[in-house]
Amino acid sequence: MYSQAKVIAGGLAHIPIVIAVFYFILTTFNKRALKFVEEAKTKKPEAKAVETKKVAVSKTEAPKTEAPKIVKKKHADVPVNIYRPKTPYEGTVIENYSLLKEGAIGRVNHITFDLKDSDPFLNYVEGQSIGIMPAGEDANGKPHKLRLYSIASTRHGDDFNGNTVSLCVRQLQYEKDGETINGVCSTYLCDIKPGDKVKITGPVGKEMLLPDEEDANIVMLATGTGIAPMRAYLRRMFEPTEKEKNKWNFKGKAWLFMGAPKSANLLYEEDLQRYIADHPDNFKYTKAISREQQNTKGGRMYIQDRVLESANELFNMIEDEKTHIYLCGLKGMEPGIDEAMTKAAEEKGLNWAELRPQLKKAGRWHVETY
Ligand code: FAD
Ligand code: A2P
């Protein structure tokens, strides 16, 4: 017969067994957990994505090799859409002046806005764009839609205080049924006065960013206001006070191909000449002045004609994996540039149709045309 005391004593006698089993399970689990932590510690961190990737330049006859594995930089730290159309930032115009000389065609202005009161702060980096919402309404009584403009200033702004943004705007004008039509937003921007408030959105765009590498080579192909992002790049590379601010010690080669209808239409010419004088080994500037110069066929001189003239030197640069090419301005120039690149590549035994997608994939071919 079991007495209550015997039952209790029997129960107590099992306690050491239960503790032993529990201890065994615990130590086995801890050992595994420790092993896992140690393994995790000794694992190498993931290779950091870099912007300049190795891309084999494909010769026409070269055997096809497996495409190189490319890790594109995510640019996660680049600001985008701080201000959207429903809640734009109202920036104040600081200055608005013509960039053209006597005898130039049309109207192209440099316009600067104050951003210092923006909260959150509207910061941006070189190569981005902002949206402008022109005042007034469209034909349907709705507010005008925003138009994008490439930023022409560095992140430090034209006055180096880091709280302005500048644009380079051509007024759109065309003839229709015998009448001159003025573009809505470009006319609004060319007409605004210092002190006026303007609705700004953005920044947007990650296509035209500069690489981080100080020894990168930067080839720029611009027509008209397509110079806007290039102006920001060149200031970042060569403008003394800007360089003090950005601590980016550019050591590569910059080559600007610039297309304008007349000499009087060349934009930021004095600055560019100063950069050449100060940095003759790092900056090359090639102009195509369409209505004053002729190409070999007797037609208007376009930047693609200049590209062909410089085919050998240009493709020597492109074969260097540190070279990036930026194209900005008229959409219409794209086929012409492609044709010129095809011919220029052929002269070097290269196939542009194969090479271009490789450069694009490697983040070295940057296009923003409109
Ligand atoms: P709108 O009043 O919108 O008129 C344009 C419309 O007019 C066209 O859509 C077309 O329907 C019609 N049209 C145009 N030309 C003709 C023609 N010849 N015949 C008949 N119809 C015609 N512009 C700059 O000046 N500087 C920049 O830095 C710049 N950067 C840009 C960056 C990006 C990413 C993009 C997408 C565009 C950029 N633009 C830039 C262009 C800018 O966004 C506007 O498109 C331009 O200013 C014209 O806008 P608008 O309101 O004046 O013209
Ligand atoms: P053009 O107008 O003489 O034909 P802007 O914007 O100040 O007018 O400058 C644009 C420049 O680009 C002009 O010199 C213009 O020449 C030139 N251009 C026009 N069409 C093309 C094209 N398809 N390819 C390259 N350049 C072009």
Tab-separated table of C-alpha atoms and ligand atoms in Angstrom:
chain	number	residue	atom	x	y	z
A	1	MET	CA	0.000	0.000	0.000
A	2	TYR	CA	1.212	3.491	-0.798
A	3	SER	CA	1.144	6.038	1.952
A	4	GLN	CA	1.040	9.773	1.100
A	5	ALA	CA	4.612	10.094	2.463
A	6	LYS	CA	5.855	7.339	0.132
A	7	VAL	CA	4.289	8.982	-2.907
A	8	ILE	CA	5.936	12.338	-2.070
A	9	ALA	CA	9.300	10.652	-1.452
A	10	GLY	CA	9.042	8.788	-4.776
A	11	GLY	CA	8.211	12.042	-6.605
A	12	LEU	CA	11.148	13.849	-5.029
A	13	ALA	CA	13.464	10.997	-6.030
A	14	HIS	CA	12.675	11.774	-9.769
A	15	ILE	CA	13.721	15.443	-9.520
A	16	PRO	CA	17.474	14.830	-10.127
A	17	ILE	CA	16.609	12.774	-13.239
A	18	VAL	CA	14.378	15.564	-14.624
A	19	ILE	CA	17.120	18.161	-13.911
A	20	ALA	CA	19.748	15.982	-15.630
A	21	VAL	CA	17.607	15.573	-18.781
A	22	PHE	CA	16.807	19.295	-18.836
A	23	TYR	CA	20.527	20.189	-18.427
A	24	PHE	CA	21.509	17.831	-21.273
A	25	ILE	CA	18.982	19.455	-23.667
A	26	LEU	CA	20.089	22.972	-22.679
A	27	THR	CA	23.844	22.407	-23.163
A	28	THR	CA	23.337	20.688	-26.534
A	29	PHE	CA	21.187	23.618	-27.758
A	30	ASN	CA	23.679	26.224	-26.444
A	31	LYS	CA	26.625	24.511	-28.158
A	32	ARG	CA	24.783	24.600	-31.501
A	33	ALA	CA	23.782	28.214	-30.995
A	34	LEU	CA	27.381	29.198	-30.179
A	35	LYS	CA	28.673	27.338	-33.241
A	36	PHE	CA	26.172	29.208	-35.440
A	37	VAL	CA	27.236	32.587	-34.007
A	38	GLU	CA	30.936	31.773	-34.511
A	39	GLU	CA	30.272	30.717	-38.119
A	40	ALA	CA	28.361	33.929	-38.780
A	41	LYS	CA	31.218	35.997	-37.329
A	42	THR	CA	33.879	34.415	-39.505
A	43	LYS	CA	31.838	34.780	-42.746
A	44	LYS	CA	33.220	37.527	-45.085
A	45	PRO	CA	30.966	40.564	-45.556
A	46	GLU	CA	29.228	40.829	-48.961
A	47	ALA	CA	31.321	42.575	-51.595
A	48	LYS	CA	30.330	46.230	-51.788
A	49	ALA	CA	28.709	47.249	-55.062
A	50	VAL	CA	30.873	49.675	-56.987
A	51	GLU	CA	29.852	52.009	-59.724
A	52	THR	CA	32.625	51.349	-62.238
A	53	LYS	CA	32.404	47.777	-63.402
A	54	LYS	CA	34.698	45.755	-65.575
A	55	VAL	CA	33.200	45.297	-68.997
A	56	ALA	CA	35.074	43.620	-71.784
A	57	VAL	CA	34.896	45.817	-74.863
A	58	SER	CA	33.688	43.477	-77.579
A	59	LYS	CA	35.710	43.446	-80.806
A	60	THR	CA	33.646	42.520	-83.859
A	61	GLU	CA	35.577	39.299	-84.429
A	62	ALA	CA	36.128	38.494	-80.763
A	63	PRO	CA	34.589	35.214	-79.602
A	64	LYS	CA	31.548	35.665	-77.394
A	65	THR	CA	32.383	35.268	-73.738
A	66	GLU	CA	29.954	34.959	-70.876
A	67	ALA	CA	28.559	38.358	-69.885
A	68	PRO	CA	30.368	39.732	-66.832
A	69	LYS	CA	28.320	39.677	-63.648
A	70	ILE	CA	27.482	43.271	-62.885
A	71	VAL	CA	26.324	44.614	-59.563
A	72	LYS	CA	24.697	47.992	-60.090
A	73	LYS	CA	25.114	50.574	-57.395
A	74	LYS	CA	21.708	51.207	-55.851
A	75	HIS	CA	22.229	54.906	-55.047
A	76	ALA	CA	20.028	54.393	-52.002
A	77	ASP	CA	21.442	57.573	-50.458
A	78	VAL	CA	20.369	59.804	-53.370
A	79	PRO	CA	17.382	61.991	-52.395
A	80	VAL	CA	14.186	61.595	-54.443
A	81	ASN	CA	10.667	63.053	-54.328
A	82	ILE	CA	11.100	65.091	-51.180
A	83	TYR	CA	8.364	67.302	-52.632
A	84	ARG	CA	5.498	65.922	-54.741
A	85	PRO	CA	2.918	67.722	-56.920
A	86	LYS	CA	0.212	67.685	-54.207
A	87	THR	CA	2.504	69.415	-51.728
A	88	PRO	CA	5.187	71.261	-53.721
A	89	TYR	CA	7.777	73.527	-52.153
A	90	GLU	CA	7.300	77.220	-52.910
A	91	GLY	CA	10.797	78.466	-53.709
A	92	THR	CA	11.658	82.127	-54.163
A	93	VAL	CA	13.377	83.266	-57.346
A	94	ILE	CA	16.796	84.745	-56.559
A	95	GLU	CA	17.910	85.590	-60.081
A	96	ASN	CA	16.861	85.069	-63.674
A	97	TYR	CA	19.163	86.225	-66.472
A	98	SER	CA	19.825	85.522	-70.136
A	99	LEU	CA	22.739	83.241	-71.005
A	100	LEU	CA	22.835	84.405	-74.604
A	101	LYS	CA	25.005	86.932	-76.409
A	102	GLU	CA	23.968	89.518	-78.956
A	103	GLY	CA	22.751	87.868	-82.171
A	104	ALA	CA	21.767	84.562	-80.548
A	105	ILE	CA	18.680	82.598	-81.546
A	106	GLY	CA	15.790	82.357	-79.070
A	107	ARG	CA	15.807	82.744	-75.306
A	108	VAL	CA	17.828	80.700	-72.792
A	109	ASN	CA	17.927	81.773	-69.135
A	110	HIS	CA	19.787	80.801	-65.986
A	111	ILE	CA	17.357	80.795	-63.070
A	112	THR	CA	18.163	80.308	-59.376
A	113	PHE	CA	15.725	79.479	-56.577
A	114	ASP	CA	16.178	79.800	-52.834
A	115	LEU	CA	15.587	76.507	-50.998
A	116	LYS	CA	16.648	77.527	-47.500
A	117	ASP	CA	13.119	77.577	-46.013
A	118	SER	CA	12.230	74.131	-47.286
A	119	ASP	CA	11.336	71.750	-44.466
A	120	PRO	CA	12.139	68.920	-45.045
A	121	PHE	CA	15.157	70.396	-46.798
A	122	LEU	CA	15.085	70.007	-50.583
A	123	ASN	CA	18.564	68.618	-51.122
A	124	TYR	CA	19.814	67.108	-54.382
A	125	VAL	CA	22.955	65.853	-56.083
A	126	GLU	CA	24.557	66.648	-59.441
A	127	GLY	CA	22.741	65.040	-62.390
A	128	GLN	CA	19.231	65.159	-60.879
A	129	SER	CA	16.215	67.147	-62.070
A	130	ILE	CA	13.448	69.100	-60.370
A	131	GLY	CA	9.828	69.593	-61.387
A	132	ILE	CA	8.307	73.036	-61.915
A	133	MET	CA	4.557	73.610	-61.721
A	134	PRO	CA	3.730	76.703	-63.776
A	135	ALA	CA	1.144	79.093	-62.355
A	136	GLY	CA	-2.289	79.154	-63.982
A	137	GLU	CA	-4.572	76.558	-65.524
A	138	ASP	CA	-4.684	74.529	-68.698
A	139	ALA	CA	-7.427	74.656	-71.361
A	140	ASN	CA	-9.606	72.355	-69.201
A	141	GLY	CA	-9.407	74.628	-66.170
A	142	LYS	CA	-7.059	72.215	-64.388
A	143	PRO	CA	-3.746	73.313	-62.809
A	144	HIS	CA	-0.827	72.894	-65.216
A	145	LYS	CA	1.128	69.668	-64.928
A	146	LEU	CA	4.728	69.832	-63.804
A	147	ARG	CA	7.624	69.937	-66.266
A	148	LEU	CA	11.043	68.513	-65.469
A	149	TYR	CA	14.275	70.527	-65.707
A	150	SER	CA	17.830	69.262	-65.273
A	151	ILE	CA	19.594	70.882	-62.344
A	152	ALA	CA	22.463	73.094	-63.553
A	153	SER	CA	24.038	73.748	-60.129
A	154	THR	CA	26.042	71.519	-57.832
A	155	ARG	CA	24.544	70.493	-54.504
A	156	HIS	CA	26.397	73.475	-53.012
A	157	GLY	CA	24.566	75.911	-55.261
A	158	ASP	CA	25.990	78.758	-57.321
A	159	ASP	CA	26.835	80.740	-54.165
A	160	PHE	CA	28.344	77.632	-52.461
A	161	ASN	CA	26.021	77.976	-49.434
A	162	GLY	CA	24.132	74.798	-50.188
A	163	ASN	CA	20.650	76.272	-50.182
A	164	THR	CA	19.852	77.133	-53.810
A	165	VAL	CA	19.139	75.307	-57.049
A	166	SER	CA	19.707	76.625	-60.576
A	167	LEU	CA	18.223	75.731	-63.961
A	168	CYS	CA	19.113	76.446	-67.563
A	169	VAL	CA	15.867	76.932	-69.512
A	170	ARG	CA	15.182	77.486	-73.201
A	171	GLN	CA	11.840	79.066	-74.033
A	172	LEU	CA	9.947	76.702	-76.333
A	173	GLN	CA	8.596	78.576	-79.331
A	174	TYR	CA	7.153	77.206	-82.530
A	175	GLU	CA	4.935	78.288	-85.379
A	176	LYS	CA	1.500	76.786	-85.909
A	177	ASP	CA	-0.987	77.948	-88.546
A	178	GLY	CA	0.958	81.186	-88.914
A	179	GLU	CA	0.875	81.839	-85.183
A	180	THR	CA	3.789	81.774	-82.716
A	181	ILE	CA	3.096	79.360	-79.855
A	182	ASN	CA	5.015	79.830	-76.602
A	183	GLY	CA	5.624	76.818	-74.350
A	184	VAL	CA	3.684	77.153	-71.081
A	185	CYS	CA	6.298	76.351	-68.461
A	186	SER	CA	9.438	77.483	-70.278
A	187	THR	CA	7.844	80.893	-70.967
A	188	TYR	CA	6.645	81.116	-67.357
A	189	LEU	CA	10.205	80.384	-66.160
A	190	CYS	CA	11.929	82.767	-68.559
A	191	ASP	CA	9.534	85.545	-67.465
A	192	ILE	CA	9.637	85.133	-63.662
A	193	LYS	CA	11.295	87.835	-61.578
A	194	PRO	CA	13.441	87.781	-58.437
A	195	GLY	CA	11.128	87.535	-55.410
A	196	ASP	CA	8.453	85.513	-57.258
A	197	LYS	CA	7.357	82.224	-55.686
A	198	VAL	CA	7.549	79.056	-57.777
A	199	LYS	CA	6.144	75.591	-57.041
A	200	ILE	CA	8.973	73.058	-57.078
A	201	THR	CA	8.856	69.249	-56.818
A	202	GLY	CA	11.523	66.576	-56.610
A	203	PRO	CA	14.368	66.063	-56.834
A	204	VAL	CA	14.153	63.119	-59.252
A	205	GLY	CA	16.494	61.024	-61.370
A	206	LYS	CA	19.343	58.599	-60.859
A	207	GLU	CA	20.319	58.157	-64.523
A	208	MET	CA	22.780	61.030	-64.783
A	209	LEU	CA	24.689	60.722	-61.514
A	210	LEU	CA	28.455	61.097	-61.514
A	211	PRO	CA	30.609	58.167	-60.409
A	212	ASP	CA	32.372	58.500	-57.051
A	213	GLU	CA	35.793	57.627	-58.426
A	214	GLU	CA	38.120	60.625	-58.685
A	215	ASP	CA	40.026	59.040	-61.588
A	216	ALA	CA	36.911	58.412	-63.721
A	217	ASN	CA	36.823	59.870	-67.243
A	218	ILE	CA	33.689	61.803	-68.129
A	219	VAL	CA	32.631	62.220	-71.764
A	220	MET	CA	29.726	64.655	-72.182
A	221	LEU	CA	27.604	65.024	-75.325
A	222	ALA	CA	25.256	68.004	-75.025
A	223	THR	CA	22.981	70.011	-77.296
A	224	GLY	CA	21.546	73.338	-76.128
A	225	THR	CA	20.190	73.207	-72.572
A	226	GLY	CA	21.537	69.641	-72.373
A	227	ILE	CA	24.591	71.415	-70.958
A	228	ALA	CA	22.690	71.861	-67.637
A	229	PRO	CA	23.843	68.683	-65.842
A	230	MET	CA	27.283	68.986	-67.488
A	231	ARG	CA	27.669	72.460	-66.017
A	232	ALA	CA	27.073	70.964	-62.574
A	233	TYR	CA	29.639	68.185	-63.228
A	234	LEU	CA	32.244	70.653	-64.503
A	235	ARG	CA	31.759	72.947	-61.535
A	236	ARG	CA	32.188	69.954	-59.250
A	237	MET	CA	35.429	69.075	-61.067
A	238	PHE	CA	37.012	72.462	-61.692
A	239	GLU	CA	35.382	75.396	-59.852
A	240	PRO	CA	37.864	76.324	-57.075
A	241	THR	CA	35.432	77.191	-54.229
A	242	GLU	CA	33.177	74.266	-55.125
A	243	LYS	CA	36.191	71.930	-54.978
A	244	GLU	CA	37.076	73.206	-51.512
A	245	LYS	CA	33.528	72.353	-50.427
A	246	ASN	CA	33.130	68.962	-52.079
A	247	LYS	CA	36.606	67.531	-51.381
A	248	TRP	CA	36.278	65.545	-54.632
A	249	ASN	CA	39.707	65.685	-56.182
A	250	PHE	CA	38.893	64.914	-59.821
A	251	LYS	CA	41.951	63.413	-61.512
A	252	GLY	CA	40.399	61.967	-64.677
A	253	LYS	CA	39.751	63.444	-68.088
A	254	ALA	CA	36.570	65.394	-68.876
A	255	TRP	CA	35.595	65.915	-72.507
A	256	LEU	CA	32.614	68.064	-73.445
A	257	PHE	CA	31.089	67.960	-76.943
A	258	MET	CA	28.725	70.922	-77.154
A	259	GLY	CA	26.186	71.631	-79.881
A	260	ALA	CA	24.757	75.137	-80.349
A	261	PRO	CA	23.230	76.912	-83.371
A	262	LYS	CA	25.486	79.990	-83.175
A	263	SER	CA	28.549	81.127	-81.202
A	264	ALA	CA	26.289	83.611	-79.428
A	265	ASN	CA	24.219	80.627	-78.213
A	266	LEU	CA	27.146	78.888	-76.476
A	267	LEU	CA	26.188	78.563	-72.817
A	268	TYR	CA	28.495	79.187	-69.829
A	269	GLU	CA	31.334	79.804	-72.301
A	270	GLU	CA	33.453	82.025	-70.004
A	271	ASP	CA	33.438	79.417	-67.228
A	272	LEU	CA	34.381	76.667	-69.660
A	273	GLN	CA	37.284	78.696	-71.063
A	274	ARG	CA	38.506	79.326	-67.513
A	275	TYR	CA	38.417	75.595	-66.749
A	276	ILE	CA	40.469	74.868	-69.885
A	277	ALA	CA	43.035	77.506	-68.919
A	278	ASP	CA	43.275	76.138	-65.355
A	279	HIS	CA	43.141	72.410	-66.201
A	280	PRO	CA	44.484	71.902	-69.744
A	281	ASP	CA	45.364	68.260	-69.047
A	282	ASN	CA	41.990	67.355	-67.551
A	283	PHE	CA	39.444	69.177	-69.684
A	284	LYS	CA	38.778	69.105	-73.396
A	285	TYR	CA	36.018	71.134	-75.054
A	286	THR	CA	34.829	70.459	-78.609
A	287	LYS	CA	32.130	72.636	-80.168
A	288	ALA	CA	29.717	71.990	-83.010
A	289	ILE	CA	28.194	75.297	-84.051
A	290	SER	CA	25.560	74.133	-86.468
A	291	ARG	CA	24.766	77.344	-88.298
A	292	GLU	CA	28.318	78.664	-88.513
A	293	GLN	CA	30.302	75.497	-89.224
A	294	GLN	CA	29.834	72.800	-91.852
A	295	ASN	CA	30.396	69.073	-91.684
A	296	THR	CA	32.349	67.200	-94.380
A	297	LYS	CA	29.164	66.770	-96.425
A	298	GLY	CA	28.507	70.501	-96.429
A	299	GLY	CA	25.630	70.193	-93.954
A	300	ARG	CA	25.166	71.709	-90.483
A	301	MET	CA	27.890	70.755	-88.041
A	302	TYR	CA	26.368	68.606	-85.259
A	303	ILE	CA	28.067	66.988	-82.276
A	304	GLN	CA	27.858	63.578	-83.965
A	305	ASP	CA	30.118	64.976	-86.731
A	306	ARG	CA	32.610	65.996	-84.047
A	307	VAL	CA	32.333	62.538	-82.472
A	308	LEU	CA	33.310	61.009	-85.832
A	309	GLU	CA	36.282	63.349	-86.195
A	310	SER	CA	37.537	62.225	-82.775
A	311	ALA	CA	36.579	58.562	-83.155
A	312	ASN	CA	39.974	57.090	-82.350
A	313	GLU	CA	40.709	59.149	-79.250
A	314	LEU	CA	37.144	58.789	-78.002
A	315	PHE	CA	37.099	55.006	-78.347
A	316	ASN	CA	40.491	54.716	-76.681
A	317	MET	CA	38.787	56.381	-73.720
A	318	ILE	CA	35.679	54.186	-73.929
A	319	GLU	CA	37.833	51.057	-73.860
A	320	ASP	CA	38.987	52.216	-70.443
A	321	GLU	CA	36.500	50.897	-67.899
A	322	LYS	CA	36.810	54.108	-65.902
A	323	THR	CA	35.097	56.092	-68.681
A	324	HIS	CA	31.453	57.189	-68.415
A	325	ILE	CA	29.488	58.795	-71.252
A	326	TYR	CA	26.658	61.255	-70.657
A	327	LEU	CA	24.190	62.355	-73.323
A	328	CYS	CA	21.755	65.201	-72.658
A	329	GLY	CA	19.587	67.549	-74.704
A	330	LEU	CA	17.516	67.078	-77.858
A	331	LYS	CA	15.934	63.650	-78.243
A	332	GLY	CA	16.494	64.024	-81.981
A	333	MET	CA	20.270	63.721	-81.584
A	334	GLU	CA	20.109	60.103	-80.349
A	335	PRO	CA	19.929	58.386	-83.783
A	336	GLY	CA	22.710	60.646	-85.088
A	337	ILE	CA	24.933	59.882	-82.095
A	338	ASP	CA	24.250	56.161	-82.484
A	339	GLU	CA	25.162	56.293	-86.160
A	340	ALA	CA	28.368	58.190	-85.420
A	341	MET	CA	29.292	55.802	-82.608
A	342	THR	CA	28.671	52.855	-84.920
A	343	LYS	CA	31.050	54.273	-87.547
A	344	ALA	CA	33.591	55.358	-84.958
A	345	ALA	CA	33.505	51.918	-83.327
A	346	GLU	CA	33.970	50.199	-86.718
A	347	GLU	CA	37.180	52.152	-87.259
A	348	LYS	CA	38.502	50.489	-84.093
A	349	GLY	CA	37.141	47.052	-85.022
A	350	LEU	CA	34.415	47.347	-82.411
A	351	ASN	CA	30.700	46.666	-82.662
A	352	TRP	CA	28.650	49.506	-81.194
A	353	ALA	CA	25.394	47.504	-81.226
A	354	GLU	CA	27.047	45.063	-78.824
A	355	LEU	CA	29.084	47.560	-76.907
A	356	ARG	CA	26.344	50.070	-76.066
A	357	PRO	CA	24.148	47.646	-74.057
A	358	GLN	CA	27.264	46.502	-72.203
A	359	LEU	CA	28.131	50.063	-71.284
A	360	LYS	CA	24.524	50.696	-70.267
A	361	LYS	CA	24.456	47.593	-68.104
A	362	ALA	CA	27.707	48.602	-66.487
A	363	GLY	CA	26.211	52.011	-65.593
A	364	ARG	CA	28.657	53.822	-67.899
A	365	TRP	CA	26.222	55.027	-70.605
A	366	HIS	CA	23.890	57.748	-69.272
A	367	VAL	CA	21.138	59.291	-71.410
A	368	GLU	CA	18.629	62.026	-70.618
A	369	THR	CA	17.047	63.528	-73.719
A	370	TYR	CA	13.755	65.386	-74.169
B	1	FAD	P1	4.474	73.027	-73.538
B	1	FAD	O1	3.536	74.165	-73.415
B	1	FAD	O2	4.263	71.848	-72.674
B	1	FAD	O3	4.542	72.599	-75.029
B	1	FAD	C1	5.163	71.425	-75.420
B	1	FAD	C2	4.294	70.748	-76.417
B	1	FAD	O4	4.183	71.584	-77.558
B	1	FAD	C3	4.847	69.454	-76.925
B	1	FAD	O5	4.477	68.394	-76.077
B	1	FAD	C4	4.263	69.350	-78.279
B	1	FAD	O6	2.957	68.819	-78.209
B	1	FAD	C5	4.133	70.780	-78.723
B	1	FAD	N1	5.242	71.190	-79.586
B	1	FAD	C6	6.505	71.383	-79.231
B	1	FAD	N2	7.245	71.768	-80.285
B	1	FAD	C7	6.412	71.771	-81.343
B	1	FAD	C8	6.578	72.047	-82.692
B	1	FAD	N3	7.765	72.413	-83.204
B	1	FAD	N4	5.500	71.968	-83.503
B	1	FAD	C9	4.302	71.613	-83.006
B	1	FAD	N5	4.080	71.312	-81.723
B	1	FAD	C10	5.129	71.400	-80.899
B	1	FAD	N6	14.101	71.975	-70.826
B	1	FAD	C11	14.981	72.996	-70.665
B	1	FAD	O7	14.803	74.084	-71.211
B	1	FAD	N7	16.065	72.837	-69.851
B	1	FAD	C12	16.320	71.681	-69.201
B	1	FAD	O8	17.321	71.564	-68.481
B	1	FAD	C13	15.410	70.604	-69.361
B	1	FAD	N8	15.590	69.447	-68.719
B	1	FAD	C14	14.714	68.430	-68.889
B	1	FAD	C15	14.953	67.239	-68.216
B	1	FAD	C16	14.084	66.190	-68.378
B	1	FAD	C17	14.354	64.890	-67.639
B	1	FAD	C18	12.961	66.323	-69.215
B	1	FAD	C19	12.004	65.185	-69.407
B	1	FAD	C20	12.719	67.491	-69.869
B	1	FAD	C21	13.590	68.573	-69.727
B	1	FAD	N9	13.366	69.797	-70.357
B	1	FAD	C22	14.268	70.803	-70.201
B	1	FAD	C23	12.152	70.029	-71.160
B	1	FAD	C24	11.035	70.630	-70.286
B	1	FAD	O9	10.591	69.655	-69.371
B	1	FAD	C25	9.802	71.063	-71.070
B	1	FAD	O10	9.354	69.984	-71.839
B	1	FAD	C26	10.049	72.254	-71.990
B	1	FAD	O11	10.463	73.372	-71.236
B	1	FAD	C27	8.758	72.633	-72.724
B	1	FAD	O12	7.762	72.827	-71.784
B	1	FAD	P2	6.652	73.972	-72.002
B	1	FAD	O13	5.698	73.883	-70.874
B	1	FAD	O14	7.305	75.278	-72.232
B	1	FAD	O15	5.989	73.536	-73.351
B	2	A2P	P1	20.175	73.419	-85.638
B	2	A2P	O1	19.088	74.010	-84.821
B	2	A2P	O2	21.042	74.442	-86.263
B	2	A2P	O3	19.685	72.421	-86.629
B	2	A2P	P2	19.506	74.898	-79.129
B	2	A2P	O4	18.745	74.072	-78.168
B	2	A2P	O5	20.161	76.073	-78.472
B	2	A2P	O6	18.729	75.239	-80.330
B	2	A2P	O7	20.732	73.995	-79.604
B	2	A2P	C1	20.507	72.738	-80.111
B	2	A2P	C2	21.639	72.411	-81.076
B	2	A2P	O8	21.502	71.055	-81.505
B	2	A2P	C3	21.591	73.244	-82.327
B	2	A2P	O9	22.880	73.501	-82.773
B	2	A2P	C4	20.846	72.344	-83.294
B	2	A2P	O10	21.127	72.604	-84.637
B	2	A2P	C5	21.450	71.016	-82.914
B	2	A2P	N1	20.624	69.903	-83.418
B	2	A2P	C6	19.401	69.919	-83.943
B	2	A2P	N2	18.999	68.711	-84.325
B	2	A2P	C7	20.027	67.875	-84.039
B	2	A2P	C8	20.234	66.472	-84.210
B	2	A2P	N3	19.329	65.695	-84.736
B	2	A2P	N4	21.404	65.981	-83.806
B	2	A2P	C9	22.350	66.763	-83.241
B	2	A2P	N5	22.207	68.079	-83.070
B	2	A2P	C10	21.059	68.637	-83.449
